[in-house]
Short mmCIF file of C-alpha atoms in Angstrom, two decimals:
data_model
loop_
_atom_site.label_atom_id
_atom_site.label_comp_id
_atom_site.label_asym_id
_atom_site.label_seq_id
_atom_site.Cartn_x
_atom_site.Cartn_y
_atom_site.Cartn_z
CA MET A 88 18.75 99.55 165.21
CA GLY A 89 19.77 99.02 161.28
CA PRO A 90 18.65 96.74 159.17
CA ALA A 91 21.13 93.66 158.70
CA VAL A 92 23.87 94.21 155.53
CA ASP A 93 22.81 93.36 152.57
CA PRO A 94 25.08 91.12 151.06
CA ALA A 95 24.33 92.44 148.04
CA ARG A 96 26.33 96.06 148.37
CA LEU A 97 29.29 93.68 150.32
CA GLY A 98 30.45 92.20 146.86
CA ARG A 99 34.04 90.72 146.90
CA ARG A 100 34.99 92.60 144.01
CA ALA A 101 33.54 95.86 145.27
CA LEU A 102 35.57 94.94 148.54
CA LEU A 103 38.80 94.53 146.62
CA ALA A 104 38.48 97.43 144.71
CA GLY A 105 37.22 99.58 147.69
CA ALA A 106 39.04 98.67 150.78
CA GLY A 107 42.11 96.44 150.14
CA GLY A 108 43.80 94.03 151.88
CA VAL A 109 46.49 92.01 152.54
CA LEU A 110 50.00 92.07 152.16
CA LEU A 111 53.16 90.14 151.76
CA SER A 112 55.17 90.76 154.52
CA GLY A 113 57.67 87.60 154.35
CA CYS A 114 58.07 84.25 152.55
CA SER A 115 59.55 80.82 154.22
CA GLY A 116 59.91 77.20 153.02
CA GLY A 117 60.49 76.53 149.06
CA SER A 118 62.93 77.63 146.58
CA GLY A 119 61.68 80.42 145.38
CA GLY A 120 60.45 81.35 142.16
CA GLY A 121 61.24 78.98 138.99
CA SER A 122 63.26 79.61 135.79
CA ALA A 123 61.52 80.13 132.49
CA ALA A 124 61.98 77.00 130.09
CA LYS A 125 64.44 77.72 126.97
CA PRO A 126 63.22 78.21 123.09
CA THR A 127 63.78 75.26 121.12
CA GLY A 128 63.38 73.97 117.47
CA SER A 129 63.34 76.27 114.91
CA PRO A 130 62.02 79.33 114.49
CA THR A 131 58.55 79.67 112.53
CA PRO A 132 56.68 83.09 111.35
CA SER A 133 55.24 83.02 114.78
CA GLY A 134 58.40 82.66 116.93
CA PRO A 135 60.28 80.37 118.36
CA ILE A 136 58.82 76.89 119.63
CA VAL A 137 58.65 76.89 123.73
CA HIS A 138 58.22 73.76 125.71
CA GLU A 139 56.60 74.44 129.31
CA GLN A 140 58.33 74.10 132.17
CA ASP A 141 56.30 72.08 135.15
CA ALA A 142 55.37 75.46 137.37
CA GLY A 143 55.70 73.74 140.97
CA THR A 144 53.48 74.94 143.74
CA VAL A 145 51.53 77.96 142.92
CA ILE A 146 49.23 80.37 145.18
CA THR A 147 47.11 81.13 142.16
CA ARG A 148 44.16 83.82 142.20
CA ALA A 149 41.92 80.80 142.12
CA ASP A 150 43.43 79.83 145.38
CA ILE A 151 42.79 83.38 147.22
CA ASP A 152 39.01 83.96 145.81
CA ALA A 153 38.40 80.40 147.10
CA LEU A 154 39.82 81.31 150.70
CA LEU A 155 38.21 84.73 150.59
CA GLY A 156 34.61 83.42 149.48
CA ARG A 157 34.83 81.34 152.61
CA MET A 158 35.98 84.03 155.23
CA ASP A 159 33.85 86.49 153.55
CA ALA A 160 30.89 84.50 154.51
CA ALA A 161 32.05 83.42 157.82
CA ILE A 162 31.99 87.04 158.84
CA ARG A 163 28.90 87.71 156.77
CA ASN A 164 26.81 85.17 158.71
CA ALA A 165 28.60 86.25 161.83
CA ASP A 166 29.90 82.41 162.14
CA ALA A 167 32.84 82.18 163.82
CA ALA A 168 32.84 78.29 163.50
CA ALA A 169 32.89 78.55 159.67
CA LEU A 170 36.13 81.02 160.09
CA LYS A 171 37.76 78.17 162.30
CA GLU A 172 36.90 75.67 159.12
CA VAL A 173 39.16 77.88 157.12
CA ALA A 174 41.80 79.10 159.84
CA PRO A 175 41.84 76.04 162.71
CA LYS A 176 43.75 78.22 165.45
CA VAL A 177 41.33 80.80 165.71
CA HIS A 178 39.71 80.80 169.06
CA VAL A 179 35.97 80.66 167.97
CA PRO A 180 35.05 82.84 171.62
CA VAL A 181 36.91 85.93 170.42
CA TRP A 182 35.82 85.72 166.60
CA GLN A 183 32.15 85.05 167.70
CA ARG A 184 31.58 87.92 169.94
CA ARG A 185 33.11 90.21 167.42
CA LEU A 186 31.07 88.95 164.63
CA ASP A 187 28.15 89.15 166.84
CA ASN A 188 29.14 93.19 167.91
CA LEU A 189 29.63 93.82 164.23
CA ALA A 190 26.33 92.38 162.88
CA ARG A 191 24.94 95.14 165.32
CA PHE A 192 26.09 97.59 163.33
CA PRO A 193 24.86 99.45 160.26
CA LEU A 194 27.45 99.01 157.43
CA ASP A 195 27.61 99.53 154.15
CA GLU A 196 30.78 97.14 153.69
CA ILE A 197 32.47 94.61 155.74
CA GLY A 198 34.58 92.04 154.33
CA PHE A 199 38.07 90.49 154.74
CA ALA A 200 40.45 91.07 151.42
CA PHE A 201 43.82 90.32 150.15
CA ASP A 202 46.38 91.81 148.18
CA ASP A 203 46.60 90.59 144.33
CA SER A 204 50.35 90.04 144.44
CA LEU A 205 49.71 87.24 146.74
CA ASP A 206 49.33 84.79 143.97
CA ARG A 207 52.94 85.31 143.03
CA GLN A 208 54.49 82.83 145.32
CA VAL A 209 55.91 79.96 143.80
CA ASN A 210 57.67 76.82 144.62
CA ALA A 211 59.18 75.53 141.33
CA SER A 212 60.73 72.06 143.00
CA GLY A 213 56.73 71.42 144.08
CA GLY A 214 57.26 71.51 147.51
CA ARG A 215 55.36 73.52 150.07
CA VAL A 216 54.59 77.09 150.13
CA GLU A 217 54.03 78.92 153.27
CA THR A 218 54.16 82.75 153.55
CA THR A 219 53.43 85.18 156.23
CA VAL A 220 50.97 87.85 155.43
CA TYR A 221 48.78 90.67 156.57
CA ILE A 222 44.66 89.83 156.56
CA ALA A 223 42.73 93.44 156.37
CA LEU A 224 39.59 93.31 157.96
CA THR A 225 37.48 96.17 156.14
CA HIS A 226 34.34 97.96 157.05
CA ARG A 227 32.54 101.33 156.88
CA ILE A 228 29.86 102.57 159.09
CA ALA A 229 26.77 103.62 157.10
CA GLY A 230 26.84 107.18 156.70
CA VAL A 231 29.75 108.02 158.91
CA ASP A 232 32.80 106.89 157.05
CA ALA A 233 33.63 108.40 154.09
CA ARG A 234 36.21 105.57 153.31
CA PRO A 235 36.47 102.14 154.40
CA VAL A 236 38.41 101.69 157.58
CA VAL A 237 41.18 99.00 158.11
CA GLN A 238 42.13 96.48 160.75
CA ILE A 239 44.99 94.32 160.07
CA TYR A 240 45.48 90.95 161.32
CA GLY A 241 48.64 88.61 160.97
CA ALA A 242 48.53 85.24 159.78
CA THR A 243 50.37 82.44 157.70
CA LEU A 244 49.33 80.74 154.71
CA LEU A 245 50.26 77.16 153.50
CA LYS A 246 49.92 75.14 150.46
CA ALA A 247 51.19 72.16 151.14
CA ASP A 248 51.65 70.91 147.29
CA PRO A 249 50.34 72.00 143.95
CA GLU A 250 46.94 70.22 144.10
CA ALA A 251 46.33 71.43 147.78
CA PRO A 252 44.18 74.25 148.57
CA VAL A 253 45.61 77.26 150.49
CA ARG A 254 45.12 77.10 154.19
CA ILE A 255 45.52 79.61 157.04
CA VAL A 256 47.63 77.65 159.64
CA GLU A 257 47.92 80.59 161.92
CA MET A 258 45.70 83.95 162.29
CA ASP A 259 45.85 86.06 164.91
CA ASP A 260 42.39 86.86 166.99
CA HIS A 261 43.08 90.55 167.56
CA PRO A 262 44.46 93.54 165.54
CA ASP A 263 48.21 93.25 164.49
CA ASP A 264 48.57 96.88 163.87
CA GLU A 265 49.37 99.98 166.08
CA GLY A 266 45.42 100.95 165.96
CA SER A 267 42.87 101.57 168.45
CA PRO A 268 40.62 98.48 169.93
CA ALA A 269 36.74 99.14 168.25
CA ALA A 270 33.80 98.59 170.00
CA TRP A 271 33.54 94.99 168.37
CA ASP A 272 36.81 94.14 169.93
CA LEU A 273 35.34 94.39 173.22
CA GLU A 274 32.93 92.90 175.41
CA ASP A 275 29.29 92.64 174.02
CA TRP A 276 28.51 96.02 172.50
CA ASP A 277 25.21 96.88 170.88
CA ALA A 278 24.25 100.09 168.39
CA VAL A 279 21.21 101.97 167.64
CA GLU A 280 20.95 104.97 165.08
CA SER A 281 18.92 107.94 164.15
CA GLU A 282 19.19 110.50 161.34
CA HIS A 283 21.77 112.29 162.29
CA VAL A 284 24.24 109.62 164.32
CA VAL A 285 25.16 106.11 165.36
CA VAL A 286 25.53 105.36 169.17
CA ALA A 287 27.24 102.54 170.26
CA ALA A 288 27.40 101.39 173.90
CA ARG A 289 27.63 98.12 176.00
CA ARG A 290 25.18 96.08 175.95
CA GLU A 291 23.80 96.78 179.73
CA ASP A 292 24.18 100.60 178.93
CA ILE A 293 22.31 100.75 175.11
CA GLY A 294 18.81 101.23 177.30
CA LEU A 295 20.36 105.04 178.70
CA VAL A 296 21.80 105.67 175.29
CA ARG A 297 18.12 105.03 173.94
CA SER A 298 16.45 107.10 176.05
CA HIS A 299 18.63 110.12 175.15
CA LEU A 300 19.02 109.15 171.82
CA ALA A 301 17.33 112.47 170.47
CA THR A 302 18.89 114.93 172.59
CA ILE A 303 22.05 113.20 171.08
CA ASP A 304 21.07 113.84 167.81
CA GLU A 305 19.89 117.47 168.16
CA GLY A 306 23.62 117.97 169.28
CA VAL A 307 24.99 115.97 166.11
CA ALA A 308 22.57 117.59 163.95
CA ALA A 309 23.48 121.32 164.93
CA ALA A 310 27.48 120.57 164.12
CA LEU A 311 26.81 118.82 160.61
CA ALA A 312 24.52 122.16 160.25
CA LEU A 313 27.93 124.37 161.33
CA ILE A 314 30.17 122.52 159.23
CA PRO A 315 29.64 120.68 156.27
CA PRO A 316 30.48 116.98 156.22
CA PRO A 317 32.68 115.58 153.49
CA PRO A 318 31.00 113.64 150.96
CA GLY A 319 29.51 110.39 151.80
CA VAL A 320 29.35 111.39 155.76
CA GLU A 321 25.75 112.27 156.36
CA ARG A 322 25.72 111.49 160.31
CA THR A 323 28.87 111.10 162.91
CA TYR A 324 29.59 107.94 165.32
CA LEU A 325 29.57 108.20 168.86
CA VAL A 326 30.44 105.66 171.65
CA LEU A 327 29.46 105.83 175.53
CA ALA A 328 32.53 104.10 177.47
CA ASP A 329 34.09 104.66 180.84
CA PRO A 330 37.16 107.14 181.20
CA GLU A 331 38.78 103.78 181.55
CA SER A 332 38.21 102.05 178.87
CA ARG A 333 40.50 100.68 176.28
CA ILE A 334 38.58 101.51 173.55
CA TYR A 335 40.01 103.69 170.51
CA GLU A 336 43.33 103.85 172.35
CA SER A 337 45.38 105.46 170.38
CA ASN A 338 49.00 105.83 168.96
CA GLU A 339 51.21 108.68 168.89
CA ASN A 340 50.63 109.18 164.95
CA LEU A 341 46.49 109.44 165.64
CA PRO A 342 45.03 112.91 165.85
CA VAL A 343 42.91 112.84 168.96
CA VAL A 344 41.45 115.65 171.24
CA LYS A 345 40.53 114.45 174.59
CA GLU A 346 38.51 116.10 177.33
CA SER A 347 36.68 115.51 180.61
CA ASP A 348 33.31 114.37 179.02
CA GLY A 349 34.95 112.77 175.74
CA PHE A 350 37.42 112.76 172.96
CA ALA A 351 37.57 112.96 169.44
CA MET A 352 39.70 110.31 166.92
CA ARG A 353 40.14 110.69 163.61
CA VAL A 354 40.32 108.07 161.16
CA GLY A 355 42.60 107.79 158.18
CA TYR A 356 42.30 106.16 154.81
CA ILE A 357 45.25 104.60 153.32
CA ASP A 358 46.17 102.45 150.20
CA PRO A 359 45.56 98.82 151.49
CA SER A 360 48.82 97.90 149.71
CA GLN A 361 50.76 100.26 151.49
CA ALA A 362 49.36 99.69 154.49
CA ALA A 363 49.63 95.69 154.01
CA LYS A 364 53.46 96.69 153.43
CA SER A 365 54.27 97.80 156.43
CA GLY A 366 51.62 96.16 158.74
CA LYS A 367 50.32 99.31 160.23
CA GLY A 368 47.33 101.45 159.54
CA ALA A 369 46.89 104.88 158.15
CA GLY A 370 48.47 107.77 159.81
CA ALA A 371 48.24 110.96 160.76
CA LYS A 372 48.52 112.64 157.26
CA ALA A 373 46.54 110.01 155.62
CA ALA A 374 43.51 111.09 153.70
CA TYR A 375 39.93 111.19 156.08
CA ALA A 376 38.18 108.13 156.23
CA GLY A 377 35.65 109.47 159.66
CA SER A 378 36.32 109.80 162.80
CA ARG A 379 35.41 108.02 166.11
CA LEU A 380 33.81 110.13 168.55
CA VAL A 381 33.39 108.82 172.62
CA LEU A 382 31.12 110.13 174.87
CA HIS A 383 31.99 109.43 178.84
CA PRO A 384 29.07 109.06 181.71
CA GLY A 385 29.69 112.66 182.91
CA ALA A 386 28.19 113.94 179.23
CA PHE A 387 24.98 112.72 180.51
CA SER A 388 24.39 114.66 184.13
CA SER A 389 21.82 117.04 182.26
CA SER A 390 19.95 117.05 178.65
CA SER A 391 21.49 120.54 177.64
CA ARG A 392 25.16 118.96 178.95
CA LEU A 393 24.31 115.97 176.68
CA ARG A 394 23.63 118.06 173.98
CA GLU A 395 26.44 120.46 173.86
CA VAL A 396 29.26 117.45 174.30
CA ALA A 397 27.73 115.49 171.49
CA MET A 398 27.80 118.94 169.56
CA HIS A 399 31.38 119.67 170.91
CA GLU A 400 32.78 116.08 170.12
CA SER A 401 31.28 115.82 166.26
CA ILE A 402 33.04 119.46 165.59
CA HIS A 403 35.96 118.12 166.28
CA GLY A 404 35.16 114.94 164.35
CA LEU A 405 34.08 116.86 161.26
CA ALA A 406 37.17 119.24 161.66
CA PHE A 407 39.23 116.09 161.06
CA GLN A 408 38.21 116.25 157.68
CA TRP A 409 40.90 119.32 157.22
CA GLY A 410 43.86 117.83 159.17
CA ASP A 411 44.95 118.58 162.52
CA ALA A 412 45.35 121.48 164.36
CA ASP A 413 46.92 122.89 167.34
CA PRO A 414 45.08 123.21 170.95
CA TRP A 415 43.49 126.67 170.99
CA PRO A 416 42.54 126.81 167.11
CA THR A 417 40.84 123.21 167.87
CA GLU A 418 39.01 124.17 171.01
CA GLY A 419 38.01 127.66 170.39
CA LEU A 420 36.28 125.90 167.06
CA ALA A 421 34.49 123.22 169.28
CA THR A 422 33.43 125.94 172.24
CA TRP A 423 32.65 128.67 170.01
CA GLY A 424 29.89 126.20 167.78
CA ASP A 425 28.81 124.92 171.24
CA SER A 426 27.83 127.82 172.62
CA GLY A 427 25.93 129.38 169.52
CA GLY A 428 28.70 131.67 168.50
CA ARG A 429 29.41 134.89 168.82
CA THR A 430 26.03 135.90 170.68
CA GLY A 431 25.77 133.30 172.65
CA LEU A 432 29.59 133.00 173.73
CA LEU A 433 29.37 136.53 174.87
CA GLY A 434 25.91 136.51 175.94
CA ASP A 435 27.15 133.07 178.52
CA SER A 436 27.10 134.53 182.25
CA TYR A 437 30.23 132.01 182.52
CA TYR A 438 32.33 132.52 179.07
CA GLY A 439 31.50 136.48 178.51
CA PRO A 440 32.85 137.81 181.73
CA MET A 441 35.83 135.47 181.35
CA ILE A 442 36.76 136.74 177.94
CA ARG A 443 36.62 140.48 178.79
CA SER A 444 38.71 140.31 182.02
CA GLY A 445 41.02 137.46 180.43
CA PHE A 446 41.90 137.93 176.64
CA ALA A 447 45.05 139.92 177.55
CA GLY A 448 46.58 137.10 179.72
CA PHE A 449 45.39 134.22 177.21
CA ALA A 450 47.59 136.27 174.46
CA GLU A 451 50.51 136.51 176.60
CA ARG A 452 50.15 132.97 177.41
CA MET A 453 50.15 132.34 173.54
CA ARG A 454 52.56 134.19 172.63
CA GLY A 455 55.38 133.83 170.27
CA ASP A 456 55.26 130.60 168.36
CA ARG A 457 54.78 127.90 170.80
CA SER A 458 52.74 125.40 169.72
CA PHE A 459 50.83 124.36 173.22
CA SER A 460 50.87 120.43 174.11
CA TYR A 461 47.46 119.12 175.30
CA GLU A 462 48.34 119.16 179.06
CA GLN A 463 49.65 122.71 178.93
CA PHE A 464 46.29 124.34 177.16
CA HIS A 465 44.21 122.00 179.71
CA GLY A 466 45.86 122.73 182.70
CA ALA A 467 45.35 125.58 185.37
CA TYR A 468 43.65 127.83 182.85
CA ARG A 469 41.66 125.51 181.08
CA SER A 470 38.28 127.35 181.35
CA ALA A 471 39.67 130.52 180.42
CA ASN A 472 42.10 128.83 177.49
CA TYR A 473 38.34 127.42 176.00
CA ALA A 474 36.57 130.69 176.29
CA CYS A 475 39.25 133.03 174.87
CA ALA A 476 40.45 130.81 172.23
CA ALA A 477 36.62 130.66 171.12
CA ALA A 478 36.61 134.66 171.32
CA VAL A 479 38.98 134.42 168.35
CA TYR A 480 36.34 132.91 166.58
CA ALA A 481 33.65 135.59 167.64
CA TYR A 482 35.62 138.31 166.69
CA LEU A 483 36.25 136.34 162.81
CA GLU A 484 32.43 136.16 162.88
CA SER A 485 31.81 139.86 163.63
CA ARG A 486 34.07 140.86 161.03
CA GLY A 487 33.34 138.47 158.12
CA GLY A 488 30.58 136.12 159.31
CA ARG A 489 30.52 132.81 160.40
CA ASP A 490 32.32 132.09 156.55
CA GLU A 491 35.42 133.54 157.74
CA ALA A 492 35.33 131.99 160.94
CA LEU A 493 34.87 128.57 159.54
CA GLU A 494 37.84 129.75 156.71
CA PHE A 495 40.21 130.25 159.40
CA ALA A 496 39.57 126.65 161.14
CA ARG A 497 39.76 124.97 157.75
CA LEU A 498 43.23 127.01 157.11
CA ALA A 499 44.48 126.28 160.40
CA TYR A 500 43.87 122.57 160.57
CA SER A 501 44.95 122.06 156.56
CA ASP A 502 47.96 124.65 156.56
CA GLY A 503 48.66 125.44 160.32
CA ARG A 504 47.38 128.80 162.63
CA ASP A 505 50.21 131.22 161.42
CA GLU A 506 49.44 130.58 157.96
CA ALA A 507 45.59 131.09 158.65
CA CYS A 508 45.93 133.88 160.13
CA ARG A 509 48.32 135.50 156.69
CA LYS A 510 45.86 134.24 154.38
CA LEU A 511 43.10 135.87 155.81
CA GLY A 512 45.36 139.44 156.47
CA ASP A 513 46.28 139.67 159.79
CA ARG A 514 49.97 139.02 159.47
CA ASP A 515 50.39 136.44 162.08
CA GLN A 516 48.70 134.83 165.42
CA GLN A 517 50.23 138.19 167.71
CA THR A 518 48.66 140.63 165.08
CA LEU A 519 45.52 138.62 165.26
CA PHE A 520 45.18 138.69 168.99
CA GLY A 521 45.86 142.46 169.24
CA LYS A 522 42.65 143.31 167.15
CA VAL A 523 40.50 140.68 169.22
CA LEU A 524 41.94 141.80 172.28
CA GLN A 525 40.72 145.51 171.34
CA TRP A 526 37.34 144.17 170.09
CA THR A 527 36.47 142.31 173.36
CA ARG A 528 36.65 145.93 175.21
CA THR A 529 33.76 147.05 172.85
CA VAL A 530 31.54 144.77 173.33
#
């Protein structure tokens, strides 16, 4: 378990500058902005004399700072009762479980944030100002996330009169965007960490994770040695969860690679002001913030299998820094990596014969401009597709070393598989497959 969050590292200014916040989505009540006073009197060398008009009821920066300070204190102290004092309609049991779970994770950043434009809300008549907003809960897992990740909650703010404080009259208990439930949103969770990985599990399963942490760390370390992580990323984050768990359920806009023993999901970063305008999180094209990896219990069938799955899913997660790719470049990269590269892949008693006897069929299945879906690629020929996709990387490694194989992967994720072929001198996918087929007959 990592150390408790250090408040000195989580200043409000840092959170606002680095993570973002809440944006106005609507406004009700009041008469809108007031009109400026007209200049009166005679001109002077310094300009006309201006008589200021009473501004009415205004949500000020000081109002927001005061509200934010109380909310940040509540979340950093894992005090749902204090949060309820700010937002009376939140359900304390829901938020207390969330805050208790969050406190068990090693976090560099955590806090709420508001959009700076919120202080433009005015009722010139002096009546109430009530506005619907989005509140961003920002967090960054230490060593895992290159940038903060945001969960969005809907809320309604009220300032009753010019002298009243701003209050949260409504606030959602669950994220309002189309993102995915995090571990801290479900049941009672705990987390353990090592040099290369943070692993989360339900409280009753954390003992299993602790007993296998060294094996998981070994697999993740191998992935990090193969694919250099982006700045700010030194380890990966995995969760042990049942296949039917709702954890990290995703929408169609989030790149996800799902397999029988686990899956990987890309987490994007979006400018908080843009996220708050729509109330939605980052989409598929957003800048890379990190990844969320899941291990299913089947991965724990043996130490060798667990190491392999941890490495495989971590390769998926690290490759997301380049973008997203079709199934065969994606699975080929991870299978080539977790098999030990060209030598390990071809020497494998299962994959080696499958590649030598089945690559022609694989090339035929992938012929033309077909972009196989997850279901198609993982259908009747799943194992052969994995093996033969990995053989493409083994061929590239034999031709230009691991650097060429990894360059193909980077280009396939960022520019598409056909452009990757062209940039490496193979004209198109079928040309590359033809070369690989000839090569498999010689090894």
